[in-house]
Amino acid sequence: QLQLQESGPGLVKPSETLSLTCAVSGGSITSTTYYWGWIRQAPGKGLEWIGSIYYSGTTYYNPSLKSRVTISVDTSKDQFSLNLNSVTAADTAVYYCATDDIVRADFDYWGQGTLVTVSS
Amino acid sequence: SSELTQDPAVSVALGQTVRITCQGDSLRRNYASWYQKKPGQAPVLVISGKNNRPSGIPDRFSGSTSGNTASLTITGAQAEDEADYYCNSRDSSGNHRAIFGGGTKLTVL
């Protein structure tokens, strides 16, 4: 059973970079079944896909965030990371990592989520 | 198109059947998946693909698609089904862009 766990600072200052890591256990990040995705939910808002990465490093980003987002993968550690730069209060959200099934195109395993607040 | 549209809120009497819909051009080419989201919890995949329920999801949850509309049906809604429900699909551009609907708040009366 795959398990995902987000980690990173819960508070980020405006204009700085939000950095989160997702550790994968119970399976390998080099699986050919999945991309590895980041999704967020701002307070009172819906789910928003941020982007996904394949273990080879191929990335796909939400066009609305593409200019500020970098997702990377570390296969030696079975983890992948999210960097979102130039953050504002609008980036305050619960950030989730999740498996992004290549064939079924769904997100079936999710981390518990981590709240990131952007505030000075 | 890059939009999936859901009704903001739906209610159902306990034990009755409710349908939650999701409209979008991408659904003409791609199946929708459906997620149950409760406060303070991670989303849970309840329907995937044509009408597949992951292990552990009760069989009162089912999915269907017609044209540009996907539907999640709960037959015999239970109190624990009260939650927000989100649809999701790839967009129709072929660029591996995932899109979510705005969510439907389900109230079980």
Coordinates of C-alpha atoms in Angstrom, one line a residue, chain A residues 35 39 41 45-49 52 60-63 96 100-102 104-108 110-113, chain B residues 33 35 37 40-45 47-49 52 84 86 88-90 95-102:
Chain A
Y35 CA 3.2 10.4 -12.2
I39 CA -2.7 19.5 -5.5
Q41 CA -6.9 23.6 -1.6
K45 CA -12.0 27.0 -2.2
G46 CA -11.9 23.9 -4.4
L47 CA -9.1 21.6 -5.4
E48 CA -6.5 22.9 -7.7
W49 CA -3.9 20.8 -9.6
S52 CA 2.9 16.3 -11.8
Y60 CA 3.5 18.9 -16.4
Y61 CA 2.3 22.1 -14.8
N62 CA -0.9 24.0 -14.4
P63 CA -0.7 26.9 -16.9
Y96 CA -1.4 17.6 -1.0
D100 CA -1.4 10.6 -10.6
D101 CA -2.2 7.3 -12.4
I102 CA -0.9 7.4 -16.0
R104 CA -6.6 5.9 -15.4
A105 CA -5.8 9.6 -15.1
D106 CA -6.9 9.8 -11.5
F107 CA -5.3 10.6 -8.1
D108 CA -5.7 7.4 -6.0
W110 CA -3.0 11.0 -1.2
G111 CA -0.8 12.4 1.5
Q112 CA -2.5 13.8 4.6
G113 CA -1.9 17.3 3.4
Chain B
S33 CA -12.9 10.6 -11.6
Y35 CA -13.4 12.4 -5.0
K37 CA -13.6 15.5 0.6
G40 CA -9.6 18.1 7.7
Q41 CA -9.2 15.0 5.6
A42 CA -7.4 14.3 2.4
P43 CA -9.6 13.6 -0.7
V44 CA -10.7 10.1 -1.3
L45 CA -11.1 8.6 -4.7
I47 CA -15.1 6.5 -8.7
S48 CA -12.5 6.1 -11.4
G49 CA -12.8 5.5 -15.1
N52 CA -14.7 1.7 -11.1
D84 CA -17.8 17.9 -0.7
Y86 CA -15.1 16.9 -6.8
N88 CA -11.6 15.6 -12.2
S89 CA -10.4 14.7 -15.7
R90 CA -7.6 15.5 -18.0
N95 CA -1.2 18.0 -22.6
H96 CA -1.7 16.0 -19.4
R97 CA -3.3 18.9 -17.6
A98 CA -5.6 17.8 -14.8
I99 CA -8.7 19.8 -14.1
F100 CA -11.0 19.8 -11.1
G101 CA -14.6 20.9 -10.9
G102 CA -15.5 23.5 -8.4

